[in-house]
Amino acid sequence: MSNTTTIQVRVNGVSRTEEVQPRLLLVHYLRDVLGLTGTHIGCETSLCGACTVMVDGAAVKSCTLLAVQTDGCEVETIESLATDDGLHPIQEAFWDCHGLQCGFCTPGMIMATRQLLQENPSPSEEEIRHGLEGNICRCTGYKHIVDAVKQAAEQMKAGT
Amino acid sequence: MIPAAFDYIVPDSLEAAAASLAEAGDNGKVMAGGHSLLPMMKLRLAQPGVVIDLKRLDSLRRIQVDGGTLRIGALVTHHQVETSSEVKDNCALLARVAGSIGDPQVRNRGTIGGSVVHGDPAADWPAALLAMGAELTLTSSGGARSMAAGDFFLGPLTTAIEASEILTGLSVAVPAAGTRAAYRKVKQKASGFAIVGIAVCLQADGDTCTDVGIGVTGLAGTPFRATAVEDQLRGKALTADNITAAAAGVADGVDALDDIHASGEFRAHLARLNTARAIQDALGG
């Protein structure tokens, strides 16, 4: 079957019109069609969170979403965060606090952190751990990630 | 993991969705958030030739309270239930259950209708819906019918929905003032699914239990209402001894699930323990 569907989607602020197969997963659309390989494919079973992106402002696991489901939506990936002026405060904080070792989970962690801090700019340690429950890291033991989120929260509050 | 190819239909109305489903027959699957269906399709456990995406049916995205009934549309996400003031004010149990599902990303996308119709034996919603005696609305091109949650779940990934029907929403009676409720879950760490989940909704006059509903998920291949435990509590004083004695029967006669996450024996133990604890939680101590 080679049927295709036309979708219109804004990815990191750029409007795109694409012919895609309905079975194309969002994560494959982002990585293979658009070349946005910052979004990682981890478990492929919506458990690990490495593929987390924002769709219409809400963090989702892009391995469990069809590209056609995002027709008409705004998608933001890890590539949307840094600007010519430098890294995003969450990225800075993960760097400063050693919130990563191998870095595989980091794009998803950062996008999940972004959602968490949008909803709760001053999370407690427990709220951070609860908010990042959908993201698995096999290197850090999470301590440094929690520290990074705390630092990012402080810096983002100071910056507004 | 890539799903098998399929035709993708996005109807503009419920009537059109029902017509498309009727035409597709057994070859069609309805999609809400896709968080139950897509994993099945990626594993090729489901290979529908036609996927009917309900995303344009905004009428199924509503939460309403009218005349003592709380109605939740099938497309309402777990996150919406968790954060809705209508739900928190009128039926806090459902908000608590919603907040315990999966993780934030899953709650943002997964829907109550999609989860219920999927019929996973370890899903959270059935426990609460059984404890509260929820009614489900099933719609096809031939009309709509109502079904009690207690009649809906038939087995692992098996429900009473017909191939031509769409679960469009569910309703629960807003609990009377003074109703106490709790949800206790031992979860599988990675997925958040229940190894055992117990929902309790009870009313008491002084310390005497006047009515109680207990829904159990995760323990068996089909979520069920623990009627024997309920019968033993009704009319009794809610003392620690009476609660423990009643809860001890929750797994009697149940063919407990047995897998890599927990043996059947351990699940039965967790069910007994957490039934008593959920009742204590509901009582507030």
Coordinates of C-alpha atoms in Angstrom, one line a residue, chain A residues 26-78:
Chain A
L26 CA 6.5 11.5 14.2
V27 CA 10.0 10.6 15.4
H28 CA 11.0 9.1 12.0
Y29 CA 9.5 12.2 10.3
L30 CA 11.6 14.5 12.4
R31 CA 14.8 12.5 12.1
D32 CA 14.6 10.9 8.6
V33 CA 12.6 13.4 6.6
L34 CA 13.6 16.7 8.3
G35 CA 17.1 15.6 9.4
L36 CA 16.4 16.8 13.0
T37 CA 18.4 14.0 14.6
G38 CA 18.5 15.6 18.1
T39 CA 15.4 13.7 19.0
H40 CA 16.5 10.3 19.9
I41 CA 14.9 6.9 19.4
G42 CA 15.4 4.9 22.6
C43 CA 13.0 2.1 23.6
E44 CA 10.3 2.7 20.9
T45 CA 7.7 1.7 23.4
S46 CA 6.8 5.0 25.0
L47 CA 8.7 4.2 28.2
C48 CA 12.1 5.9 28.0
G49 CA 11.3 9.4 26.9
A50 CA 14.3 9.9 24.7
C51 CA 12.1 10.9 21.9
T52 CA 10.2 13.6 23.8
V53 CA 9.1 16.7 21.8
M54 CA 6.5 19.3 22.3
V55 CA 3.3 19.2 20.2
D56 CA 1.1 22.3 20.6
G57 CA 3.0 23.1 23.8
A58 CA 2.6 19.7 25.5
A59 CA 5.4 17.2 25.9
V60 CA 4.8 13.9 24.1
K61 CA 6.7 10.8 23.1
S62 CA 7.2 11.1 19.4
C63 CA 7.7 7.3 18.9
T64 CA 4.0 6.9 19.9
L65 CA 2.5 9.4 17.6
L66 CA 2.0 9.3 13.8
A67 CA 3.2 12.2 11.8
V68 CA -0.3 12.5 10.4
Q69 CA -1.7 13.1 13.9
T70 CA 0.3 16.3 14.0
D71 CA -1.3 17.8 10.9
G72 CA -2.0 21.4 11.8
C73 CA 0.1 21.3 14.9
E74 CA 3.2 23.2 16.1
V75 CA 6.1 20.8 16.9
E76 CA 9.1 21.8 18.8
T77 CA 12.2 19.7 19.1
I78 CA 15.5 20.0 21.1

